[in-house]
Amino acid sequence: MRAVAPDPGSVAAGRAQAAATGWSGLGASDGAVWGTCTGSGKNPYLTCVELSEPAFRCSCPSRKFPCKHALGLLFLWADGAVPAGEEPEWVRGWLAERAQRSRRRAGRPEAPRDPEAAARRAEQRAERVAAGAAELREWLVDRVRGGLAGADAEELYGVAARMVDAQAPGLAGGLRRAAGSIGRGRDWPARLLTELALLHVLAEAGTRLPTLPADLAATVRSRLGYPTDTADVLATGERVADEWLVAAVTDEVTERLTTRRTWLRGQATGRPALVLAFAPPGQPLPRTFPAGHTVRGVLAFYPGAAPLRALVADAGDPVRSGRPAGDPVCAALRSFADALAADPWLERWPLVLADVAPVAHGDGWALVDREGAALPLAERVDPWPLLAVSAGAPVTVAGEWNAAGLRPLTCWDGDRVVRL
Amino acid sequence: MNAWNDLVSAALLGTQRRRIDPAGLPAAVRPLVAGAPEEALLRSAAVLANYRRAGHVPARPEARLPVAERDGRPLVPAAARRRLLRIPADLLGEWLQAVHEKGMRVPPEHLPALAEAARTRPALRPPLAAVAGPAGSWLGERNPAWAFLVSVAAEADRVWAYGGPLQRREWLDRTLSADPAAARTALSSTWAREPAGDRAEFLAVVGRHLDPADEPFLENALDDRAGQVRESAAELLARLPGSRLAGRMRERAGRLVQRDGERLAVALPDPDDAALLRDTGGVRHPAELLRRIVGATPLNHWAQDGTPEQVLARPVTGCDPGVLRAGWTLAAGRQRDAAWGAAVLAAADPASIDGTVTEMVRLLPAALHRPAVGVLAAKLSPHAMASAVTLLPQPWSPELGAAVLDWLAAHPGNRGLGGAARAAGRTVPTGCLRHPIATAPLPVGAAPWWRELATTLTFRREMHEELDT
């Protein structure tokens, strides 16, 4: 059951559902188990589990997948509390729908494995990216000759669109970030110049990929937005086995995509790792690990000069962890400087700070460690939940560090993990 | 730093107008700068930008914040923590109160959101301050918008002298219960210097702890410069049947309302009578003056005219009988007279049942709450009764809660009772949360409020139950 549950909380909730008295119409056939369950909503929830995969369906509004009702149903079934029966109409409907979908999937022709064609496509793409990079460099030179004071966001979005056409989404993304900074905040010219200058270096590096060391070339390729085949990462990426602390989990929601960043930290190796998960808006994210847990397992890192992004190659069950060890501020900043030296386009860096207490800092707040060194909190961060947990006392804080300041994401209240 | 600022201004102006000076760049960067001036600028900017990012020097703040005292109370159970995120604003106060009574605390990370809620709902402040404990005090000292969280116990000596108006009112409120003599001394010592608005607010607090010992102070306040203060003082004195003001009112009532056989003959008071204006706060409308006189007259004055029922039934000449009734209603409420309360309720004209009439329910012993609801329901249409329910004085006794729920349960299909059902769902005491409305199946044809009421009662029941685990 734990293998299919999204998190340990769901297992407990599923157990509670199994014990609940609100079930009716329970039944099981060879292929499925089903029942209706009274929840907090107006109508009872229809819950069904197809046993072969297993696959879950429930009419409840939960965004967890599978939801506690489906898990509860499975518990009931495992406990032998579900009588055999004939599938009711709504269950047959769902099963038919699933069968049809999987037939459609099966009917889709598998991409032909033609190494020559693949090589040709890769070459074409490389040419288009190189042309895009060259165009971007020319535009940057013109822009800097004429002065950034005259740049307007529309113009940058236009160039970004051409970079999308050139199959260099990394360049497009950088331009969109640059466009978004124009006129925002007192130091926008500095931020705009930083963004454009780093894009210039990236575009330049993109034109001489074959001459770069392999690790750096991989970093440049991923920053340019070349896709990496996850199967390749799992097959050939650097593998690191450790007990991984899930230091922080944060979701970023845009119109087109929800991105979940899960920051991990090897307890023995000290390695930071970033696991990304994506979902279209409104869709549940794939199963990820909850903050404040540890997971024994193996990560496969994407190639690069400062490998950070990783895939979970193999993992056990998450186990609730107490307050983790962390770093003092200076050590944390050194780790960022080292990573930046290898990957100059690094945007954010995970920190786990030990025993930091809040202090007033300018108009905002900072966290100061036992050695007296302090990091400012980013202006956009709501500092109050963290301040309330600390109430002046030192706490362990995990978060993301970048030019805007520290964004705390997790802190520990004694041994209790708090998502901020 | 200068090299960077030079780069930024050159980039803003454009290299056409301003060239960068390679001599100003750090030595390590200079060799990287080659080619056209634009390329040189972009390249050195990229390097310097990352120098700046990588070379962030931590601040070394001198000052530290105090550390809040440790809060040894247990956190609320996990189920209650999860529920906290979905408690409707109007049930938060009840939940906080229950948490406080169980000797628990809320997870501190939720305190800021709760403090924000309490900023716009002052009723939440005392229970929130109690459950927030030392962490709340600490937050209140950091964020002036949440100053109400600062524990008064820790600040007792300074609050009256230096606190904000709200803190001072809360201090006065608490001290009037704990040490009334000290509170009165503190109030009198600064009274003359307080702004008029604050004086009126302080009187309202005094009203919550009214005692015959307040009379001399209030009698003085009748001569206050501010009309608002004079009016509050008159109102409070009228609630003290033994006060000199009550004696003056009794004398006026005796003069203006006289027995004429079965009838009561009324003469309206003189709106220019200065002494009367002093005692009533300054209105100049004769009928309103009469209502205030009767409202401040000790009710035993009317014993000579019969029982409360008999007095209320007497025909009236010389003024609208409603004026006299309104005065007696006011007096019954102020003087907490159960016999008069019951009589006013029974005699009330359905058209004039308002908050002052339903207030009479408060005067009755709990055992009479159910009959009182019966009296109201018999007089009023279901629609008017629904409005009256929302005016019933809170907190409700279990008897009152059960009577209102029973009345609602008798009208399952009436769609006009939503407001009353909402009020009842939030107001009935915890003893009523297992009422059949919540536990029995939904009746066929029930109006939408029924389900909503059942949900509210169930939500509240679970809310309390999970704090017991």
PDB file of C-alpha atoms in Angstrom, chain A residues 29-147:
ATOM      1  CA  SER A  29     -14.631  -8.600  -9.264  1.00  0.00           C
ATOM      2  CA  ASP A  30     -11.567 -10.196 -10.807  1.00  0.00           C
ATOM      3  CA  GLY A  31     -10.486  -6.914 -12.332  1.00  0.00           C
ATOM      4  CA  ALA A  32     -11.651  -4.223  -9.939  1.00  0.00           C
ATOM      5  CA  VAL A  33     -12.856  -3.274  -6.496  1.00  0.00           C
ATOM      6  CA  TRP A  34     -15.363  -0.477  -5.894  1.00  0.00           C
ATOM      7  CA  GLY A  35     -17.596   1.230  -3.385  1.00  0.00           C
ATOM      8  CA  THR A  36     -19.281   4.508  -2.518  1.00  0.00           C
ATOM      9  CA  CYS A  37     -18.140   6.543   0.414  1.00  0.00           C
ATOM     10  CA  THR A  38     -19.779   9.457   2.228  1.00  0.00           C
ATOM     11  CA  GLY A  39     -17.363  12.338   2.448  1.00  0.00           C
ATOM     12  CA  SER A  40     -17.702  16.014   3.258  1.00  0.00           C
ATOM     13  CA  GLY A  41     -19.194  16.745  -0.162  1.00  0.00           C
ATOM     14  CA  LYS A  42     -22.831  16.816  -1.174  1.00  0.00           C
ATOM     15  CA  ASN A  43     -22.911  13.490  -2.998  1.00  0.00           C
ATOM     16  CA  PRO A  44     -21.201  10.285  -1.912  1.00  0.00           C
ATOM     17  CA  TYR A  45     -17.910   9.638  -3.704  1.00  0.00           C
ATOM     18  CA  LEU A  46     -17.687   6.844  -6.238  1.00  0.00           C
ATOM     19  CA  THR A  47     -14.394   5.049  -5.783  1.00  0.00           C
ATOM     20  CA  CYS A  48     -12.951   2.316  -7.929  1.00  0.00           C
ATOM     21  CA  VAL A  49      -9.573   0.599  -8.156  1.00  0.00           C
ATOM     22  CA  GLU A  50      -8.584  -1.394 -11.189  1.00  0.00           C
ATOM     23  CA  LEU A  51      -6.406  -4.113  -9.752  1.00  0.00           C
ATOM     24  CA  SER A  52      -4.108  -5.028 -12.629  1.00  0.00           C
ATOM     25  CA  GLU A  53      -1.973  -1.861 -12.693  1.00  0.00           C
ATOM     26  CA  PRO A  54      -3.338  -0.734 -10.189  1.00  0.00           C
ATOM     27  CA  ALA A  55      -5.269   2.282 -11.479  1.00  0.00           C
ATOM     28  CA  PHE A  56      -7.436   4.536  -9.313  1.00  0.00           C
ATOM     29  CA  ARG A  57     -10.614   6.494  -9.939  1.00  0.00           C
ATOM     30  CA  CYS A  58     -12.558   8.515  -7.408  1.00  0.00           C
ATOM     31  CA  SER A  59     -15.112  11.287  -7.781  1.00  0.00           C
ATOM     32  CA  CYS A  60     -13.796  13.167  -4.730  1.00  0.00           C
ATOM     33  CA  PRO A  61     -12.084  16.531  -5.291  1.00  0.00           C
ATOM     34  CA  SER A  62      -8.794  15.490  -3.645  1.00  0.00           C
ATOM     35  CA  ARG A  63      -5.674  16.484  -5.528  1.00  0.00           C
ATOM     36  CA  LYS A  64      -3.707  13.660  -3.981  1.00  0.00           C
ATOM     37  CA  PHE A  65      -3.417  10.683  -6.211  1.00  0.00           C
ATOM     38  CA  PRO A  66      -4.440   8.111  -5.337  1.00  0.00           C
ATOM     39  CA  CYS A  67      -6.788   9.726  -2.818  1.00  0.00           C
ATOM     40  CA  LYS A  68      -7.500   8.414   0.663  1.00  0.00           C
ATOM     41  CA  HIS A  69     -10.791   6.886  -0.474  1.00  0.00           C
ATOM     42  CA  ALA A  70      -9.063   4.754  -3.096  1.00  0.00           C
ATOM     43  CA  LEU A  71      -6.434   3.739  -0.540  1.00  0.00           C
ATOM     44  CA  GLY A  72      -9.110   3.019   2.045  1.00  0.00           C
ATOM     45  CA  LEU A  73     -10.937   0.874  -0.460  1.00  0.00           C
ATOM     46  CA  LEU A  74      -7.745  -1.019  -1.187  1.00  0.00           C
ATOM     47  CA  PHE A  75      -7.169  -1.524   2.539  1.00  0.00           C
ATOM     48  CA  LEU A  76     -10.702  -2.867   2.943  1.00  0.00           C
ATOM     49  CA  TRP A  77     -10.129  -5.208   0.031  1.00  0.00           C
ATOM     50  CA  ALA A  78      -6.773  -6.349   1.410  1.00  0.00           C
ATOM     51  CA  ASP A  79      -8.467  -7.001   4.765  1.00  0.00           C
ATOM     52  CA  GLY A  80     -10.976  -9.231   3.013  1.00  0.00           C
ATOM     53  CA  ALA A  81     -13.830  -6.880   3.912  1.00  0.00           C
ATOM     54  CA  VAL A  82     -15.126  -6.496   0.349  1.00  0.00           C
ATOM     55  CA  PRO A  83     -17.589  -9.109  -0.902  1.00  0.00           C
ATOM     56  CA  ALA A  84     -17.390 -10.456  -4.435  1.00  0.00           C
ATOM     57  CA  GLY A  85     -19.955  -8.890  -6.729  1.00  0.00           C
ATOM     58  CA  GLU A  86     -20.887  -7.863 -10.221  1.00  0.00           C
ATOM     59  CA  GLU A  87     -19.460  -4.613 -11.506  1.00  0.00           C
ATOM     60  CA  PRO A  88     -22.104  -1.879 -11.418  1.00  0.00           C
ATOM     61  CA  GLU A  89     -22.707   0.318 -14.450  1.00  0.00           C
ATOM     62  CA  TRP A  90     -20.416   3.195 -13.388  1.00  0.00           C
ATOM     63  CA  VAL A  91     -17.516   0.842 -12.724  1.00  0.00           C
ATOM     64  CA  ARG A  92     -17.974  -0.842 -16.110  1.00  0.00           C
ATOM     65  CA  GLY A  93     -18.015   2.621 -17.703  1.00  0.00           C
ATOM     66  CA  TRP A  94     -14.718   3.589 -16.104  1.00  0.00           C
ATOM     67  CA  LEU A  95     -13.065   0.303 -16.959  1.00  0.00           C
ATOM     68  CA  ALA A  96     -14.201   0.586 -20.572  1.00  0.00           C
ATOM     69  CA  GLU A  97     -12.848   4.121 -20.767  1.00  0.00           C
ATOM     70  CA  ARG A  98      -9.471   2.981 -19.483  1.00  0.00           C
ATOM     71  CA  ALA A  99      -9.337   0.023 -21.814  1.00  0.00           C
ATOM     72  CA  GLN A 100     -10.079   2.301 -24.762  1.00  0.00           C
ATOM     73  CA  ARG A 101      -7.348   4.735 -23.751  1.00  0.00           C
ATOM     74  CA  SER A 102      -4.751   2.019 -23.420  1.00  0.00           C
ATOM     75  CA  ARG A 103      -5.794   0.596 -26.810  1.00  0.00           C
ATOM     76  CA  ARG A 104      -5.295   4.042 -28.316  1.00  0.00           C
ATOM     77  CA  ARG A 105      -1.881   4.258 -26.733  1.00  0.00           C
ATOM     78  CA  ALA A 106      -0.967   0.801 -27.941  1.00  0.00           C
ATOM     79  CA  GLY A 107      -2.202   1.639 -31.417  1.00  0.00           C
ATOM     80  CA  ARG A 108       0.113   4.619 -31.707  1.00  0.00           C
ATOM     81  CA  PRO A 109       3.125   3.629 -33.759  1.00  0.00           C
ATOM     82  CA  GLU A 110       6.323   3.431 -31.764  1.00  0.00           C
ATOM     83  CA  ALA A 111       8.861   5.993 -32.956  1.00  0.00           C
ATOM     84  CA  PRO A 112      11.050   4.188 -35.422  1.00  0.00           C
ATOM     85  CA  ARG A 113      14.525   3.671 -34.097  1.00  0.00           C
ATOM     86  CA  ASP A 114      16.518   5.005 -36.973  1.00  0.00           C
ATOM     87  CA  PRO A 115      19.941   6.203 -35.762  1.00  0.00           C
ATOM     88  CA  GLU A 116      20.702   7.954 -39.047  1.00  0.00           C
ATOM     89  CA  ALA A 117      17.516   9.982 -39.018  1.00  0.00           C
ATOM     90  CA  ALA A 118      18.090  10.818 -35.369  1.00  0.00           C
ATOM     91  CA  ALA A 119      21.596  12.034 -36.109  1.00  0.00           C
ATOM     92  CA  ARG A 120      20.259  14.134 -38.981  1.00  0.00           C
ATOM     93  CA  ARG A 121      17.644  15.704 -36.741  1.00  0.00           C
ATOM     94  CA  ALA A 122      20.263  16.431 -34.072  1.00  0.00           C
ATOM     95  CA  GLU A 123      22.461  18.097 -36.658  1.00  0.00           C
ATOM     96  CA  GLN A 124      19.585  20.207 -37.949  1.00  0.00           C
ATOM     97  CA  ARG A 125      18.745  21.284 -34.456  1.00  0.00           C
ATOM     98  CA  ALA A 126      22.345  22.189 -33.691  1.00  0.00           C
ATOM     99  CA  GLU A 127      22.409  24.360 -36.802  1.00  0.00           C
ATOM    100  CA  ARG A 128      19.201  26.156 -35.847  1.00  0.00           C
ATOM    101  CA  VAL A 129      20.365  26.744 -32.276  1.00  0.00           C
ATOM    102  CA  ALA A 130      23.705  28.074 -33.528  1.00  0.00           C
ATOM    103  CA  ALA A 131      21.898  30.422 -35.926  1.00  0.00           C
ATOM    104  CA  GLY A 132      19.619  31.575 -33.089  1.00  0.00           C
ATOM    105  CA  ALA A 133      22.593  32.159 -30.802  1.00  0.00           C
ATOM    106  CA  ALA A 134      24.355  34.167 -33.474  1.00  0.00           C
ATOM    107  CA  GLU A 135      21.246  36.273 -34.037  1.00  0.00           C
ATOM    108  CA  LEU A 136      20.929  36.885 -30.287  1.00  0.00           C
ATOM    109  CA  ARG A 137      24.566  38.011 -30.043  1.00  0.00           C
ATOM    110  CA  GLU A 138      24.068  40.454 -32.869  1.00  0.00           C
ATOM    111  CA  TRP A 139      20.947  41.840 -31.272  1.00  0.00           C
ATOM    112  CA  LEU A 140      22.727  42.171 -27.909  1.00  0.00           C
ATOM    113  CA  VAL A 141      25.596  44.069 -29.471  1.00  0.00           C
ATOM    114  CA  ASP A 142      23.176  46.474 -31.192  1.00  0.00           C
ATOM    115  CA  ARG A 143      21.190  46.892 -28.002  1.00  0.00           C
ATOM    116  CA  VAL A 144      24.284  47.699 -25.939  1.00  0.00           C
ATOM    117  CA  ARG A 145      25.581  50.084 -28.560  1.00  0.00           C
ATOM    118  CA  GLY A 146      22.278  51.998 -28.492  1.00  0.00           C
ATOM    119  CA  GLY A 147      21.850  51.753 -24.700  1.00  0.00           C
TER     120      GLY A 147
END
